[in-house]
mmCIF file of C-alpha atoms in Angstrom:
data_model
loop_
_atom_site.group_PDB
_atom_site.id
_atom_site.type_symbol
_atom_site.label_atom_id
_atom_site.label_comp_id
_atom_site.label_asym_id
_atom_site.label_seq_id
_atom_site.Cartn_x
_atom_site.Cartn_y
_atom_site.Cartn_z
ATOM 1 C CA MET A 12 0.196 0.058 -0.282
ATOM 2 C CA PRO A 13 1.708 3.438 -1.055
ATOM 3 C CA THR A 14 1.682 5.859 1.778
ATOM 4 C CA GLU A 15 2.269 9.635 2.005
ATOM 5 C CA LEU A 16 4.327 10.713 4.797
ATOM 6 C CA GLU A 17 4.778 14.438 5.428
ATOM 7 C CA SER A 18 5.267 17.450 7.830
ATOM 8 C CA LYS A 19 3.419 20.382 6.998
ATOM 9 C CA ILE A 20 4.412 23.763 8.664
ATOM 10 C CA LYS A 21 2.750 27.174 8.610
ATOM 11 C CA VAL A 22 5.502 29.958 7.825
ATOM 12 C CA ASP A 23 5.542 33.701 7.545
ATOM 13 C CA SER A 24 7.865 33.752 4.611
ATOM 14 C CA HIS A 25 9.425 31.116 2.276
ATOM 15 C CA GLN A 26 12.713 33.154 1.847
ATOM 16 C CA PRO A 27 14.528 31.671 4.987
ATOM 17 C CA VAL A 28 13.688 28.118 3.903
ATOM 18 C CA ARG A 29 14.577 28.926 0.240
ATOM 19 C CA ASP A 30 17.930 30.183 1.566
ATOM 20 C CA ARG A 31 18.557 27.134 3.602
ATOM 21 C CA LEU A 32 17.734 24.936 0.655
ATOM 22 C CA ARG A 33 20.034 26.659 -1.751
ATOM 23 C CA ASP A 34 22.777 26.642 1.128
ATOM 24 C CA ALA A 35 22.196 22.727 1.550
ATOM 25 C CA GLY A 36 22.657 21.859 -2.118
ATOM 26 C CA ALA A 37 19.032 21.066 -2.604
ATOM 27 C CA SER A 38 17.892 20.869 -6.367
ATOM 28 C CA TYR A 39 15.251 23.436 -7.403
ATOM 29 C CA ILE A 40 12.628 21.394 -9.630
ATOM 30 C CA GLY A 41 10.017 24.231 -10.316
ATOM 31 C CA LYS A 42 6.900 26.467 -9.699
ATOM 32 C CA VAL A 43 3.375 25.565 -10.677
ATOM 33 C CA LEU A 44 0.120 27.004 -10.088
ATOM 34 C CA GLU A 45 -2.378 23.888 -9.182
ATOM 35 C CA THR A 46 -5.969 23.812 -9.380
ATOM 36 C CA ASN A 47 -7.298 21.171 -6.960
ATOM 37 C CA ARG A 48 -10.778 19.854 -7.355
ATOM 38 C CA ILE A 49 -11.927 17.452 -4.400
ATOM 39 C CA LEU A 50 -14.780 15.363 -5.469
ATOM 40 C CA ASP A 51 -17.423 13.569 -3.591
ATOM 41 C CA ARG A 52 -20.850 11.976 -3.710
ATOM 42 C CA PRO A 53 -23.874 14.113 -2.848
ATOM 43 C CA ASP A 54 -23.860 12.775 0.525
ATOM 44 C CA ALA A 55 -19.980 13.772 1.234
ATOM 45 C CA HIS A 56 -19.135 10.291 2.014
ATOM 46 C CA LEU A 57 -15.399 10.498 1.226
ATOM 47 C CA LEU A 58 -15.039 13.700 3.249
ATOM 48 C CA ARG A 59 -17.202 12.287 6.258
ATOM 49 C CA THR A 60 -14.776 9.432 6.451
ATOM 50 C CA GLY A 61 -11.552 11.133 6.062
ATOM 51 C CA CYS A 62 -10.786 9.945 2.491
ATOM 52 C CA GLY A 63 -10.427 12.126 -0.441
ATOM 53 C CA LEU A 64 -10.540 11.842 -4.211
ATOM 54 C CA ARG A 65 -8.747 14.761 -6.038
ATOM 55 C CA ILE A 66 -8.502 15.717 -9.640
ATOM 56 C CA ARG A 67 -5.264 18.220 -9.749
ATOM 57 C CA GLN A 68 -4.615 20.524 -12.834
ATOM 58 C CA ILE A 69 -1.152 21.907 -13.371
ATOM 59 C CA SER A 70 -0.055 25.172 -14.810
ATOM 60 C CA ILE A 71 3.764 25.224 -14.858
ATOM 61 C CA LEU A 72 5.230 28.750 -14.064
ATOM 62 C CA ASP A 73 9.025 27.945 -14.185
ATOM 63 C CA GLY A 74 10.984 24.966 -14.408
ATOM 64 C CA VAL A 75 9.395 21.568 -14.795
ATOM 65 C CA GLY A 76 6.262 20.118 -12.906
ATOM 66 C CA PRO A 77 4.134 17.049 -12.597
ATOM 67 C CA ARG A 78 1.436 16.092 -15.031
ATOM 68 C CA ASP A 79 -2.367 16.550 -14.250
ATOM 69 C CA SER A 80 -3.436 13.786 -11.834
ATOM 70 C CA ILE A 81 -6.171 12.023 -10.001
ATOM 71 C CA THR A 82 -5.352 10.791 -6.517
ATOM 72 C CA PHE A 83 -7.284 8.783 -3.981
ATOM 73 C CA LYS A 84 -6.153 9.412 -0.239
ATOM 74 C CA GLY A 85 -7.191 6.936 2.472
ATOM 75 C CA VAL A 86 -7.895 7.871 6.100
ATOM 76 C CA LYS A 87 -5.150 9.369 8.129
ATOM 77 C CA ILE A 88 -2.757 7.178 10.257
ATOM 78 C CA PRO A 89 -2.001 8.296 13.679
ATOM 79 C CA GLY A 90 1.416 9.455 14.098
ATOM 80 C CA LYS A 91 3.821 12.579 14.612
ATOM 81 C CA PHE A 92 3.324 13.602 10.914
ATOM 82 C CA LYS A 93 0.488 13.387 8.439
ATOM 83 C CA GLN A 94 0.398 9.900 6.990
ATOM 84 C CA ARG A 95 -2.290 8.065 4.841
ATOM 85 C CA GLU A 96 -2.806 5.715 1.980
ATOM 86 C CA GLU A 97 -2.403 7.358 -1.341
ATOM 87 C CA HIS A 98 -3.020 6.126 -4.828
ATOM 88 C CA GLU A 99 -2.047 8.561 -7.639
ATOM 89 C CA THR A 100 -1.876 8.547 -11.418
ATOM 90 C CA SER A 101 -1.255 10.927 -14.120
ATOM 91 C CA ILE A 102 -4.134 11.899 -16.533
ATOM 92 C CA ASP A 103 -4.414 13.395 -20.004
ATOM 93 C CA ASP A 104 -7.771 15.300 -19.775
ATOM 94 C CA ALA A 105 -8.687 16.584 -16.274
ATOM 95 C CA ASN A 106 -11.924 18.054 -17.473
ATOM 96 C CA ALA A 107 -12.843 14.927 -19.224
ATOM 97 C CA LEU A 108 -12.237 12.886 -16.232
ATOM 98 C CA ALA A 109 -14.323 15.247 -13.969
ATOM 99 C CA ALA A 110 -17.285 14.840 -16.456
ATOM 100 C CA ILE A 111 -17.079 10.962 -16.318
ATOM 101 C CA LEU A 112 -17.108 11.301 -12.368
ATOM 102 C CA ALA A 113 -19.791 13.692 -12.634
ATOM 103 C CA ALA A 114 -21.859 11.008 -14.444
ATOM 104 C CA LEU A 115 -21.195 8.502 -11.966
ATOM 105 C CA GLY A 116 -22.259 10.954 -9.077
ATOM 106 C CA TYR A 117 -18.948 12.650 -7.969
ATOM 107 C CA THR A 118 -19.042 16.500 -7.934
ATOM 108 C CA ASP A 119 -16.769 19.272 -6.851
ATOM 109 C CA LYS A 120 -16.988 19.877 -3.081
ATOM 110 C CA ILE A 121 -13.783 21.970 -2.874
ATOM 111 C CA VAL A 122 -12.010 23.691 -5.526
ATOM 112 C CA PHE A 123 -8.742 25.534 -4.560
ATOM 113 C CA GLU A 124 -5.634 26.919 -5.981
ATOM 114 C CA LYS A 125 -2.075 26.705 -4.637
ATOM 115 C CA ARG A 126 1.056 27.904 -5.656
ATOM 116 C CA ARG A 127 3.893 25.409 -5.310
ATOM 117 C CA GLU A 128 7.576 25.705 -5.721
ATOM 118 C CA SER A 129 9.143 22.255 -5.288
ATOM 119 C CA TRP A 130 12.867 21.135 -4.219
ATOM 120 C CA ARG A 131 14.345 17.958 -3.796
ATOM 121 C CA LEU A 132 17.084 17.477 -0.793
ATOM 122 C CA ASP A 133 18.319 13.908 -0.387
ATOM 123 C CA PRO A 134 15.396 11.458 0.030
ATOM 124 C CA CYS A 135 12.690 14.210 0.723
ATOM 125 C CA THR A 136 10.740 16.635 -1.547
ATOM 126 C CA ILE A 137 10.168 20.135 -0.079
ATOM 127 C CA GLU A 138 7.163 22.003 -1.325
ATOM 128 C CA LEU A 139 6.944 25.818 -0.680
ATOM 129 C CA ASP A 140 3.115 26.241 -0.756
ATOM 130 C CA GLU A 141 0.752 29.525 -0.945
ATOM 131 C CA ILE A 142 -2.896 28.925 -0.445
ATOM 132 C CA PRO A 143 -5.126 32.010 -0.902
ATOM 133 C CA GLN A 144 -6.834 33.349 2.348
ATOM 134 C CA PHE A 145 -4.663 30.710 4.255
ATOM 135 C CA GLY A 146 -1.013 31.764 3.794
ATOM 136 C CA LEU A 147 2.356 29.980 3.287
ATOM 137 C CA PHE A 148 3.212 26.531 4.208
ATOM 138 C CA VAL A 149 6.354 24.224 4.044
ATOM 139 C CA GLU A 150 5.818 20.588 3.325
ATOM 140 C CA VAL A 151 8.568 18.008 3.712
ATOM 141 C CA GLU A 152 7.615 14.761 2.373
ATOM 142 C CA GLY A 153 9.933 11.689 2.703
ATOM 143 C CA PRO A 154 10.258 7.949 3.132
ATOM 144 C CA SER A 155 10.405 7.704 6.638
ATOM 145 C CA GLU A 156 9.978 9.641 10.142
ATOM 146 C CA PRO A 157 13.898 9.989 10.402
ATOM 147 C CA ALA A 158 14.285 11.341 6.912
ATOM 148 C CA VAL A 159 11.540 13.905 7.433
ATOM 149 C CA GLU A 160 12.917 15.033 10.787
ATOM 150 C CA SER A 161 16.491 15.253 9.529
ATOM 151 C CA THR A 162 15.255 17.452 6.639
ATOM 152 C CA LEU A 163 13.376 19.751 8.952
ATOM 153 C CA ALA A 164 16.488 20.329 10.952
ATOM 154 C CA ARG A 165 18.421 21.015 8.141
ATOM 155 C CA LEU A 166 15.716 23.664 7.200
ATOM 156 C CA GLY A 167 15.784 25.143 10.652
ATOM 157 C CA LEU A 168 12.240 24.067 11.111
ATOM 158 C CA SER A 169 12.441 21.163 13.658
ATOM 159 C CA ASP A 170 11.113 23.389 16.486
ATOM 160 C CA GLN A 171 7.901 24.106 14.604
ATOM 161 C CA GLN A 172 4.711 22.483 15.138
ATOM 162 C CA SER A 173 3.831 20.031 12.214
ATOM 163 C CA ILE A 174 0.187 20.503 11.065
ATOM 164 C CA THR A 175 -1.278 16.677 10.392
ATOM 165 C CA GLU A 176 -4.724 18.088 8.844
ATOM 166 C CA SER A 177 -4.566 18.174 5.090
ATOM 167 C CA TYR A 178 -5.299 21.433 3.097
ATOM 168 C CA VAL A 179 -8.794 20.019 2.497
ATOM 169 C CA ALA A 180 -9.330 19.800 6.329
ATOM 170 C CA LEU A 181 -8.103 23.266 6.951
ATOM 171 C CA LEU A 182 -10.309 24.570 4.250
ATOM 172 C CA MET A 183 -13.359 22.776 5.498
ATOM 173 C CA ALA A 184 -12.684 23.805 9.219
ATOM 174 C CA GLY A 185 -15.979 24.888 10.759
ATOM 175 C CA ARG A 186 -17.889 24.311 7.328
ATOM 176 C CA GLU A 187 -20.791 21.632 6.544
ATOM 177 C CA PRO A 188 -19.238 19.070 4.367
ATOM 178 C CA LEU A 189 -22.069 19.260 1.841
ATOM 179 C CA THR A 190 -21.430 23.040 1.145
ATOM 180 C CA PRO A 191 -19.185 23.464 -1.913
ATOM 181 C CA ARG A 192 -16.078 26.144 -1.373
ATOM 182 C CA THR A 193 -13.751 27.478 -3.963
ATOM 183 C CA VAL A 194 -10.674 29.400 -2.985
ATOM 184 C CA GLU A 195 -8.787 31.117 -5.739
ATOM 185 C CA PHE A 196 -5.977 33.677 -6.178
ATOM 186 C CA ARG A 197 -7.534 37.137 -7.112
ATOM 187 C CA PHE A 198 -4.705 37.899 -9.306
ATOM 188 C CA LYS A 199 -2.643 35.174 -10.914
#
């Protein structure tokens, strides 16, 4: 079972982390604008059970980036960092896939944009994320807790509290799961 293991930390600025990444010899990958569509059935079964179905569309702003994708995320596994089952595959036409899923009863529950700058440092991927209305975050994803902890230390973030909620959970906090929500940048 493929799993995602990551630490997410809210920051005031990405620049100190970017500087530490450069000093550590990290590899810059690129910047993208993501449009994340979280789909569910009308009864919000996936969101209510802590699972997720996401279609992600990518616009490359600089460097290279991933392709559009569809992802299923399972329930969170208890632990120090966010960890959950994850199945993901690239897709050719996000809108066509969304139409197919709509015909099967899955509709957009949350649509949110994210600016993401990606780096690689040893076995970990580091994402510098900006979510409109929510601020700046750093995600460190790696193969094990020790690898994530080591990278956090190298970036000067080991004393910061790791957020174990997903962006979807943060966006839905205090909201009824059946109420659709869209969060976009005003100026792209």
